[in-house]
Each structure stands twice: as structure tokens, then as C-alpha cells.
């Protein structure tokens, strides 16, 4: 079992991977038992050779996508503490020892490398990314009642328990959103650590699709809110249908009936009843799924205990 596993997902990062690996080796010399893993995701340049020559353990994930890479890393690597950092040399490796100490000595489950509270908005040259980061942070902190300062950062530290109980469902860059919400909803201890950020060096190309990845992130937020807060989600749908049906019912059916004593708009009455039925179904669906979610929370606590016991066995 490694003392510290530094996980670096990489795809066509020949320009920066060697520097990142050597910088990580330099700052982790004092942490005995550190292993640097570079997980290559079908790179077509010299990323693999450069990473291996720099001193990293190189492994491969052939299913394309950052989420697929992280699933592979979390499944294969056993360590007391994990630090995940991007291969593009935009994050300061000097923060690794402090992030390691927070997990190792203070029992933190996830340390979030917070770019947005430092230099991100000055260094990042893509304005829509700035807006997107702010929108996603505000949306998640509002919906999930948390205070994570940087939802989409790729610089994080994790405990063994987090890594071995986190179900990776996303395949792309929305994985960071999934991590943040999972930690919050499972009441795991999360801390923010302000880090400096520098933009990619000239000639290094970002793999992010501003609009495509942005829409996938928003879709992930919506799906996770539905999964973690089903009663609130379906209750809101139920409320909308009830209000809409009552307004339509009153205007198109009740008012004419009060004046003439006749139901002049029978199709409208039928539609109104259908809307009310949908509202009732949504309400009870939310109640049932809320009970299922409560059971999932209890099962997760048992999974945490199992992960802790496994960690003790591996340590011995």
C-alpha cells in the first residue's frame, strides 16, 4: 500500500508531462512511499515515454474520457492518501505536502484545490470558462447547501475511504462535479485549499469543450439533484402541475360553469384531471424514492466501515 499516490491523468500532454512528474518528485521527497502514476488515455504523442523516463509509473486506460481514467485509477491503486493533479502544468505542485497532511493527519476526506479564490480569473484566457465556473459553483452550493469554493478543479486530495466508496458514473470532465456533490451528500469532510493557478503554456491545447462539457456538467448537476433529493425534485414537478391545472381549471371550466351551470369545455376538464394525476404520481414517486435514498445512506455508512477495515488490513 502506497503512502501517497499522486495520480496524473494524461492525454497528449508531451509538452508538460515531464516537468509535472519531476516537480512532483521534487516536492514529495520527504514523504517516503510516494508513487507517481501517470494514466495515459490513448495519447498519440510522446506522453508515455516522457512520463516513464521522468520517473512515473505509467498505466493505460483505453476507454476515452477523464471519467474512465479516474475509474481505472481509483480501482487499481491502493494508498493511504491520494493526490490527483492535471498533467498540463497549471497547478502548483508545492501544495501537495499540505494537502497530504490534511488528509493524513486531520482526517479530511477530500481537499479541494481552490483556483477561483486566487489567480484563476486573471490567468485563464477563456472568458466563458470563467463564467461557467462561477455559475456551476453558485448552482451547486445553492442546491446542495455546501460551501465548496471550486467545483470543477482537477487538483484534489482524497482519503482511502473516499476513493474506494466513490462510484464513478461520468465518463468526461463532469467527473469533478460528481466528486464534489458525492462528498457533500455523503457528509464526508471536505476542506478548501487556496492554490495559485497559471494558464497552460503556449502551444499546449486544452481538451475542454466549453459548450459541450458545460452542458454535460449542468445535466450532471440536475441528475444528481434528482438522485440525492428526489422528494424535493419530484415535489417541485408536482407543485408546477398542480398550479397549472388549477389555473386552467378555474379559468376554462369553473368560471363558465358558475355562470351557466354547464361544463362547456369538457376536453379542458379532461386535461386538467390528467395534469392533477401527474402531480399526484410525481408527489408519491418523490416519497418512495426518498425512502430508497435513506436506505442508500445507511448502506453507504456500512461501505465506509468496510473500506476502513480494508485500509487497516492493507496497512498491516
mmCIF file of C-alpha atoms in Angstrom:
data_model
loop_
_atom_site.group_PDB
_atom_site.id
_atom_site.type_symbol
_atom_site.label_atom_id
_atom_site.label_comp_id
_atom_site.label_asym_id
_atom_site.label_seq_id
_atom_site.Cartn_x
_atom_site.Cartn_y
_atom_site.Cartn_z
ATOM 1 C CA UNK A 1 0.000 0.000 0.000
ATOM 2 C CA UNK A 2 1.488 3.329 -1.063
ATOM 3 C CA UNK A 3 1.893 6.095 1.469
ATOM 4 C CA UNK A 4 0.969 8.718 -1.116
ATOM 5 C CA UNK A 5 -0.238 8.052 -4.633
ATOM 6 C CA UNK A 6 -0.055 11.015 -6.998
ATOM 7 C CA UNK A 7 -2.489 10.362 -9.833
ATOM 8 C CA UNK A 8 -1.992 12.155 -13.142
ATOM 9 C CA UNK A 9 -4.493 11.534 -15.954
ATOM 10 C CA UNK A 10 -2.877 12.398 -19.275
ATOM 11 C CA UNK A 11 -3.916 12.721 -22.895
ATOM 12 C CA UNK A 12 -1.459 14.243 -25.384
ATOM 13 C CA UNK A 13 0.493 16.203 -22.757
ATOM 14 C CA UNK A 14 4.013 15.729 -24.121
ATOM 15 C CA UNK A 15 4.775 19.424 -23.715
ATOM 16 C CA UNK A 16 4.286 19.449 -19.939
ATOM 17 C CA UNK A 17 4.164 15.901 -18.520
ATOM 18 C CA UNK A 18 7.913 15.563 -17.910
ATOM 19 C CA UNK A 19 8.052 18.824 -15.955
ATOM 20 C CA UNK A 20 4.995 17.927 -13.885
ATOM 21 C CA UNK A 21 6.369 14.498 -12.919
ATOM 22 C CA UNK A 22 9.802 15.870 -11.996
ATOM 23 C CA UNK A 23 8.272 18.727 -9.994
ATOM 24 C CA UNK A 24 6.078 16.276 -8.077
ATOM 25 C CA UNK A 25 9.080 14.032 -7.376
ATOM 26 C CA UNK A 26 10.952 17.033 -6.028
ATOM 27 C CA UNK A 27 8.257 18.231 -3.593
ATOM 28 C CA UNK A 28 7.391 14.740 -2.299
ATOM 29 C CA UNK A 29 10.929 13.643 -1.398
ATOM 30 C CA UNK A 30 10.122 13.987 2.294
ATOM 31 C CA UNK A 31 7.092 11.666 2.023
ATOM 32 C CA UNK A 32 8.503 8.164 1.943
ATOM 33 C CA UNK A 33 6.400 5.697 -0.002
ATOM 34 C CA UNK A 34 5.248 8.159 -2.660
ATOM 35 C CA UNK A 35 4.459 6.730 -6.086
ATOM 36 C CA UNK A 36 3.536 8.833 -9.119
ATOM 37 C CA UNK A 37 1.082 7.202 -11.508
ATOM 38 C CA UNK A 38 0.513 8.588 -14.976
ATOM 39 C CA UNK A 39 -2.565 7.079 -16.580
ATOM 40 C CA UNK A 40 -2.370 7.542 -20.320
ATOM 41 C CA UNK A 41 -5.662 7.859 -22.183
ATOM 42 C CA UNK A 42 -4.644 6.891 -25.753
ATOM 43 C CA UNK A 43 -2.116 9.673 -26.265
ATOM 44 C CA UNK A 44 -0.782 9.982 -29.798
ATOM 45 C CA UNK A 45 2.358 11.910 -28.886
ATOM 46 C CA UNK A 46 5.340 11.038 -26.673
ATOM 47 C CA UNK A 47 3.491 11.473 -23.357
ATOM 48 C CA UNK A 48 4.084 7.863 -22.276
ATOM 49 C CA UNK A 49 7.828 7.810 -22.949
ATOM 50 C CA UNK A 50 8.435 11.172 -21.319
ATOM 51 C CA UNK A 51 6.439 10.271 -18.216
ATOM 52 C CA UNK A 52 8.218 6.940 -17.795
ATOM 53 C CA UNK A 53 11.654 8.470 -18.289
ATOM 54 C CA UNK A 54 10.842 11.171 -15.732
ATOM 55 C CA UNK A 55 10.186 8.550 -13.055
ATOM 56 C CA UNK A 56 6.459 7.849 -13.162
ATOM 57 C CA UNK A 57 4.683 4.511 -13.193
ATOM 58 C CA UNK A 58 2.763 4.563 -16.486
ATOM 59 C CA UNK A 59 -0.510 2.705 -16.901
ATOM 60 C CA UNK A 60 -3.178 2.847 -19.559
ATOM 61 C CA UNK A 61 -6.918 3.371 -19.871
ATOM 62 C CA UNK A 62 -8.188 2.682 -23.374
ATOM 63 C CA UNK A 63 -11.771 3.867 -22.846
ATOM 64 C CA UNK A 64 -11.676 7.543 -23.793
ATOM 65 C CA UNK A 65 -12.654 10.172 -21.253
ATOM 66 C CA UNK A 66 -11.387 11.580 -17.962
ATOM 67 C CA UNK A 67 -14.103 9.811 -16.004
ATOM 68 C CA UNK A 68 -12.997 6.460 -17.421
ATOM 69 C CA UNK A 69 -9.394 7.226 -16.446
ATOM 70 C CA UNK A 70 -10.325 8.138 -12.880
ATOM 71 C CA UNK A 71 -12.432 4.989 -12.556
ATOM 72 C CA UNK A 72 -9.392 2.939 -13.538
ATOM 73 C CA UNK A 73 -7.055 4.817 -11.193
ATOM 74 C CA UNK A 74 -9.351 4.525 -8.195
ATOM 75 C CA UNK A 75 -9.908 0.826 -8.859
ATOM 76 C CA UNK A 76 -6.265 -0.168 -9.287
ATOM 77 C CA UNK A 77 -4.294 1.988 -6.828
ATOM 78 C CA UNK A 78 -4.243 1.407 -3.070
ATOM 79 C CA UNK A 79 -2.783 4.229 -0.974
ATOM 80 C CA UNK A 80 -3.265 5.903 2.375
ATOM 81 C CA UNK A 81 -3.607 9.284 0.640
ATOM 82 C CA UNK A 82 -4.255 10.199 -2.992
ATOM 83 C CA UNK A 83 -3.496 13.451 -4.753
ATOM 84 C CA UNK A 84 -4.910 13.996 -8.236
ATOM 85 C CA UNK A 85 -3.346 16.681 -10.402
ATOM 86 C CA UNK A 86 -3.658 17.535 -14.088
ATOM 87 C CA UNK A 87 -0.768 16.962 -16.478
ATOM 88 C CA UNK A 88 -0.944 20.431 -18.054
ATOM 89 C CA UNK A 89 1.300 22.233 -15.515
ATOM 90 C CA UNK A 90 -1.411 24.705 -14.471
ATOM 91 C CA UNK A 91 -1.369 23.763 -10.765
ATOM 92 C CA UNK A 92 1.408 24.389 -8.209
ATOM 93 C CA UNK A 93 2.824 21.060 -7.031
ATOM 94 C CA UNK A 94 4.140 22.849 -3.923
ATOM 95 C CA UNK A 95 0.673 22.448 -2.384
ATOM 96 C CA UNK A 96 0.889 18.626 -2.360
ATOM 97 C CA UNK A 97 2.575 18.206 1.075
ATOM 98 C CA UNK A 98 -0.011 20.402 2.776
ATOM 99 C CA UNK A 99 -2.890 18.632 1.034
ATOM 100 C CA UNK A 100 -1.361 15.300 2.036
ATOM 101 C CA UNK A 101 -1.091 16.402 5.662
ATOM 102 C CA UNK A 102 -4.739 17.469 5.793
ATOM 103 C CA UNK A 103 -5.869 14.011 4.736
ATOM 104 C CA UNK A 104 -3.268 12.072 6.703
ATOM 105 C CA UNK A 105 -3.266 13.989 9.985
ATOM 106 C CA UNK A 106 -6.644 15.728 10.100
ATOM 107 C CA UNK A 107 -8.932 13.065 8.688
ATOM 108 C CA UNK A 108 -10.124 15.134 5.726
ATOM 109 C CA UNK A 109 -11.805 13.036 3.033
ATOM 110 C CA UNK A 110 -11.366 15.484 0.145
ATOM 111 C CA UNK A 111 -9.181 18.564 -0.163
ATOM 112 C CA UNK A 112 -10.282 20.855 -2.986
ATOM 113 C CA UNK A 113 -7.595 22.897 -4.739
ATOM 114 C CA UNK A 114 -9.377 26.246 -4.937
ATOM 115 C CA UNK A 115 -8.276 28.220 -8.004
ATOM 116 C CA UNK A 116 -11.186 30.628 -8.050
ATOM 117 C CA UNK A 117 -10.176 32.390 -4.824
ATOM 118 C CA UNK A 118 -6.725 33.228 -6.171
ATOM 119 C CA UNK A 119 -5.424 33.801 -9.697
ATOM 120 C CA UNK A 120 -7.809 31.861 -11.927
ATOM 121 C CA UNK A 121 -9.820 34.770 -13.301
ATOM 122 C CA UNK A 122 -6.642 36.704 -14.139
ATOM 123 C CA UNK A 123 -4.710 33.805 -15.660
ATOM 124 C CA UNK A 124 -7.457 31.999 -17.562
ATOM 125 C CA UNK A 125 -7.834 33.374 -21.090
ATOM 126 C CA UNK A 126 -11.204 31.756 -21.836
ATOM 127 C CA UNK A 127 -13.959 34.053 -20.555
ATOM 128 C CA UNK A 128 -16.750 31.503 -20.924
ATOM 129 C CA UNK A 129 -14.816 29.162 -18.619
ATOM 130 C CA UNK A 130 -14.741 31.936 -16.013
ATOM 131 C CA UNK A 131 -18.495 32.405 -16.261
ATOM 132 C CA UNK A 132 -19.131 28.656 -16.303
ATOM 133 C CA UNK A 133 -17.070 28.027 -13.171
ATOM 134 C CA UNK A 134 -18.912 30.764 -11.285
ATOM 135 C CA UNK A 135 -22.353 29.582 -12.433
ATOM 136 C CA UNK A 136 -21.702 25.936 -11.560
ATOM 137 C CA UNK A 137 -20.255 26.850 -8.162
ATOM 138 C CA UNK A 138 -23.235 29.040 -7.300
ATOM 139 C CA UNK A 139 -25.747 26.472 -8.539
ATOM 140 C CA UNK A 140 -24.271 23.543 -6.619
ATOM 141 C CA UNK A 141 -23.667 25.464 -3.403
ATOM 142 C CA UNK A 142 -27.256 26.679 -3.540
ATOM 143 C CA UNK A 143 -28.913 23.361 -4.410
ATOM 144 C CA UNK A 144 -26.799 21.148 -2.164
ATOM 145 C CA UNK A 145 -26.227 23.610 0.707
ATOM 146 C CA UNK A 146 -22.448 23.342 0.643
ATOM 147 C CA UNK A 147 -19.503 25.736 0.508
ATOM 148 C CA UNK A 148 -17.036 24.231 -1.951
ATOM 149 C CA UNK A 149 -15.107 27.111 -3.480
ATOM 150 C CA UNK A 150 -14.080 25.447 -6.748
ATOM 151 C CA UNK A 151 -16.356 22.736 -8.110
ATOM 152 C CA UNK A 152 -14.506 21.991 -11.364
ATOM 153 C CA UNK A 153 -10.898 21.955 -10.191
ATOM 154 C CA UNK A 154 -8.805 18.943 -11.194
ATOM 155 C CA UNK A 155 -6.448 19.351 -8.219
ATOM 156 C CA UNK A 156 -7.687 17.357 -5.224
ATOM 157 C CA UNK A 157 -6.536 15.104 -2.414
ATOM 158 C CA UNK A 158 -8.553 12.114 -1.201
ATOM 159 C CA UNK A 159 -8.660 9.645 1.629
ATOM 160 C CA UNK A 160 -8.643 5.902 1.026
ATOM 161 C CA UNK A 161 -12.262 5.753 2.195
ATOM 162 C CA UNK A 162 -13.379 8.333 -0.362
ATOM 163 C CA UNK A 163 -11.636 6.660 -3.271
ATOM 164 C CA UNK A 164 -12.913 3.169 -2.505
ATOM 165 C CA UNK A 165 -16.533 4.218 -1.929
ATOM 166 C CA UNK A 166 -16.919 6.737 -4.763
ATOM 167 C CA UNK A 167 -18.971 5.315 -7.652
ATOM 168 C CA UNK A 168 -17.593 6.842 -10.856
ATOM 169 C CA UNK A 169 -20.531 7.267 -13.220
ATOM 170 C CA UNK A 170 -19.397 10.088 -15.513
ATOM 171 C CA UNK A 171 -17.084 9.471 -18.451
ATOM 172 C CA UNK A 172 -15.936 13.024 -19.151
ATOM 173 C CA UNK A 173 -14.929 16.246 -17.441
ATOM 174 C CA UNK A 174 -18.156 16.358 -15.435
ATOM 175 C CA UNK A 175 -16.458 13.891 -13.073
ATOM 176 C CA UNK A 176 -15.245 16.751 -10.835
ATOM 177 C CA UNK A 177 -18.832 17.894 -10.344
ATOM 178 C CA UNK A 178 -19.807 14.354 -9.401
ATOM 179 C CA UNK A 179 -16.983 14.173 -6.837
ATOM 180 C CA UNK A 180 -17.971 17.446 -5.194
ATOM 181 C CA UNK A 181 -21.636 16.531 -4.854
ATOM 182 C CA UNK A 182 -20.882 12.986 -3.690
ATOM 183 C CA UNK A 183 -18.637 14.233 -0.883
ATOM 184 C CA UNK A 184 -21.226 16.772 0.228
ATOM 185 C CA UNK A 185 -24.202 14.427 0.141
ATOM 186 C CA UNK A 186 -22.379 11.633 1.948
ATOM 187 C CA UNK A 187 -21.350 14.060 4.714
ATOM 188 C CA UNK A 188 -17.663 13.459 4.134
ATOM 189 C CA UNK A 189 -15.220 16.017 5.481
ATOM 190 C CA UNK A 190 -14.244 18.496 2.751
ATOM 191 C CA UNK A 191 -11.780 21.377 3.024
ATOM 192 C CA UNK A 192 -10.843 24.076 0.537
ATOM 193 C CA UNK A 193 -7.200 24.944 -0.033
ATOM 194 C CA UNK A 194 -6.456 28.103 -1.965
ATOM 195 C CA UNK A 195 -3.890 27.490 -4.702
ATOM 196 C CA UNK A 196 -2.421 29.694 -7.381
ATOM 197 C CA UNK A 197 -3.286 28.932 -10.992
ATOM 198 C CA UNK A 198 -1.377 29.566 -14.198
ATOM 199 C CA UNK A 199 -2.735 29.189 -17.683
ATOM 200 C CA UNK A 200 -1.442 26.487 -20.000
ATOM 201 C CA UNK A 201 1.921 27.247 -21.597
ATOM 202 C CA UNK A 202 1.845 28.478 -25.170
ATOM 203 C CA UNK A 203 1.320 25.616 -27.596
ATOM 204 C CA UNK A 204 -0.433 23.403 -25.054
ATOM 205 C CA UNK A 205 -4.023 22.740 -26.061
ATOM 206 C CA UNK A 206 -6.941 22.343 -23.661
ATOM 207 C CA UNK A 207 -9.112 19.237 -24.076
ATOM 208 C CA UNK A 208 -12.198 21.018 -22.731
ATOM 209 C CA UNK A 209 -15.180 21.719 -24.971
ATOM 210 C CA UNK A 210 -16.550 24.911 -23.455
ATOM 211 C CA UNK A 211 -20.157 24.470 -24.532
ATOM 212 C CA UNK A 212 -20.394 20.680 -24.815
ATOM 213 C CA UNK A 213 -18.721 19.982 -21.471
ATOM 214 C CA UNK A 214 -20.644 22.857 -19.902
ATOM 215 C CA UNK A 215 -23.973 21.342 -20.900
ATOM 216 C CA UNK A 216 -22.862 17.926 -19.653
ATOM 217 C CA UNK A 217 -21.906 19.437 -16.299
ATOM 218 C CA UNK A 218 -25.320 21.099 -15.937
ATOM 219 C CA UNK A 219 -27.040 17.849 -16.901
ATOM 220 C CA UNK A 220 -24.973 16.024 -14.274
ATOM 221 C CA UNK A 221 -25.979 18.552 -11.613
ATOM 222 C CA UNK A 222 -29.656 18.086 -12.465
ATOM 223 C CA UNK A 223 -29.405 14.292 -12.458
ATOM 224 C CA UNK A 224 -27.537 14.211 -9.161
ATOM 225 C CA UNK A 225 -30.030 16.581 -7.555
ATOM 226 C CA UNK A 226 -32.809 14.229 -8.658
ATOM 227 C CA UNK A 227 -30.919 11.227 -7.259
ATOM 228 C CA UNK A 228 -29.897 12.759 -3.944
ATOM 229 C CA UNK A 229 -33.023 14.873 -3.318
ATOM 230 C CA UNK A 230 -35.847 13.001 -5.030
ATOM 231 C CA UNK A 231 -38.635 14.372 -2.841
ATOM 232 C CA UNK A 232 -37.618 17.984 -3.495
ATOM 233 C CA UNK A 233 -37.172 17.297 -7.219
ATOM 234 C CA UNK A 234 -40.440 15.478 -7.816
ATOM 235 C CA UNK A 235 -42.240 17.673 -5.295
ATOM 236 C CA UNK A 236 -41.346 20.704 -7.391
ATOM 237 C CA UNK A 237 -42.684 18.985 -10.502
ATOM 238 C CA UNK A 238 -45.869 18.081 -8.637
ATOM 239 C CA UNK A 239 -46.338 21.676 -7.477
ATOM 240 C CA UNK A 240 -45.944 23.040 -11.006
ATOM 241 C CA UNK A 241 -48.534 20.633 -12.419
ATOM 242 C CA UNK A 242 -50.982 21.333 -9.591
ATOM 243 C CA UNK A 243 -50.746 25.089 -10.012
ATOM 244 C CA UNK A 244 -51.023 24.880 -13.785
ATOM 245 C CA UNK A 245 -54.012 22.531 -13.655
ATOM 246 C CA UNK A 246 -55.834 24.661 -11.091
ATOM 247 C CA UNK A 247 -55.306 27.843 -13.110
ATOM 248 C CA UNK A 248 -56.539 26.172 -16.290
ATOM 249 C CA UNK A 249 -59.401 24.517 -14.413
ATOM 250 C CA UNK A 250 -60.568 27.744 -12.844
ATOM 251 C CA UNK A 251 -60.363 29.889 -15.976
ATOM 252 C CA UNK A 252 -61.649 27.444 -18.598
ATOM 253 C CA UNK A 253 -64.061 25.308 -16.582
ATOM 254 C CA UNK A 254 -65.179 26.784 -13.253
ATOM 255 C CA UNK A 255 -65.961 30.294 -14.422
ATOM 256 C CA UNK A 256 -68.251 29.227 -17.313
ATOM 257 C CA UNK A 257 -69.874 26.616 -15.068
ATOM 258 C CA UNK A 258 -70.651 29.223 -12.416
ATOM 259 C CA UNK A 259 -72.382 31.373 -14.997
ATOM 260 C CA UNK A 260 -74.309 28.756 -16.996
ATOM 261 C CA UNK A 261 -74.355 25.643 -14.831
ATOM 262 C CA UNK A 262 -72.897 23.705 -17.745
ATOM 263 C CA UNK A 263 -69.464 22.283 -18.467
ATOM 264 C CA UNK A 264 -68.686 23.960 -21.782
ATOM 265 C CA UNK A 265 -65.093 22.757 -22.072
ATOM 266 C CA UNK A 266 -65.110 19.016 -21.448
ATOM 267 C CA UNK A 267 -61.702 18.440 -23.169
ATOM 268 C CA UNK A 268 -60.182 21.072 -20.865
ATOM 269 C CA UNK A 269 -61.662 19.310 -17.844
ATOM 270 C CA UNK A 270 -60.114 16.023 -19.003
ATOM 271 C CA UNK A 271 -56.705 17.678 -19.497
ATOM 272 C CA UNK A 272 -56.978 19.228 -16.046
ATOM 273 C CA UNK A 273 -57.646 15.850 -14.461
ATOM 274 C CA UNK A 274 -54.660 14.366 -16.303
ATOM 275 C CA UNK A 275 -52.415 17.161 -15.003
ATOM 276 C CA UNK A 276 -53.651 16.570 -11.449
ATOM 277 C CA UNK A 277 -52.992 12.848 -11.857
ATOM 278 C CA UNK A 278 -49.427 13.561 -13.000
ATOM 279 C CA UNK A 279 -48.979 15.817 -9.977
ATOM 280 C CA UNK A 280 -50.147 13.096 -7.595
ATOM 281 C CA UNK A 281 -47.933 10.465 -9.242
ATOM 282 C CA UNK A 282 -44.906 12.806 -9.049
ATOM 283 C CA UNK A 283 -45.553 13.511 -5.370
ATOM 284 C CA UNK A 284 -45.734 9.847 -4.373
ATOM 285 C CA UNK A 285 -42.781 8.973 -6.637
ATOM 286 C CA UNK A 286 -40.733 11.512 -4.700
ATOM 287 C CA UNK A 287 -41.829 9.992 -1.384
ATOM 288 C CA UNK A 288 -40.938 6.460 -2.456
ATOM 289 C CA UNK A 289 -37.565 7.449 -3.908
ATOM 290 C CA UNK A 290 -36.823 9.466 -0.773
ATOM 291 C CA UNK A 291 -37.212 6.275 1.269
ATOM 292 C CA UNK A 292 -34.874 4.451 -1.137
ATOM 293 C CA UNK A 293 -32.351 7.276 -0.782
ATOM 294 C CA UNK A 294 -32.494 6.989 3.018
ATOM 295 C CA UNK A 295 -31.618 3.296 2.724
ATOM 296 C CA UNK A 296 -28.744 4.128 0.371
ATOM 297 C CA UNK A 297 -27.324 6.482 3.001
ATOM 298 C CA UNK A 298 -27.379 3.722 5.601
ATOM 299 C CA UNK A 299 -25.730 1.292 3.171
ATOM 300 C CA UNK A 300 -23.042 3.856 2.393
ATOM 301 C CA UNK A 301 -22.122 4.146 6.069
ATOM 302 C CA UNK A 302 -21.599 0.388 6.142
ATOM 303 C CA UNK A 303 -19.470 0.652 2.987
ATOM 304 C CA UNK A 304 -17.322 3.259 4.745
ATOM 305 C CA UNK A 305 -16.748 0.879 7.647
ATOM 306 C CA UNK A 306 -15.741 -1.873 5.231
ATOM 307 C CA UNK A 307 -13.340 0.493 3.445
ATOM 308 C CA UNK A 308 -11.756 1.490 6.765
ATOM 309 C CA UNK A 309 -11.300 -2.159 7.738
ATOM 310 C CA UNK A 310 -9.739 -2.915 4.357
ATOM 311 C CA UNK A 311 -7.339 0.006 4.796
ATOM 312 C CA UNK A 312 -6.206 -1.421 8.149
ATOM 313 C CA UNK A 313 -5.647 -4.832 6.580
ATOM 314 C CA UNK A 314 -3.580 -3.380 3.732
ATOM 315 C CA UNK A 315 -1.565 -1.251 6.151
ATOM 316 C CA UNK A 316 -0.675 -4.313 8.207
#
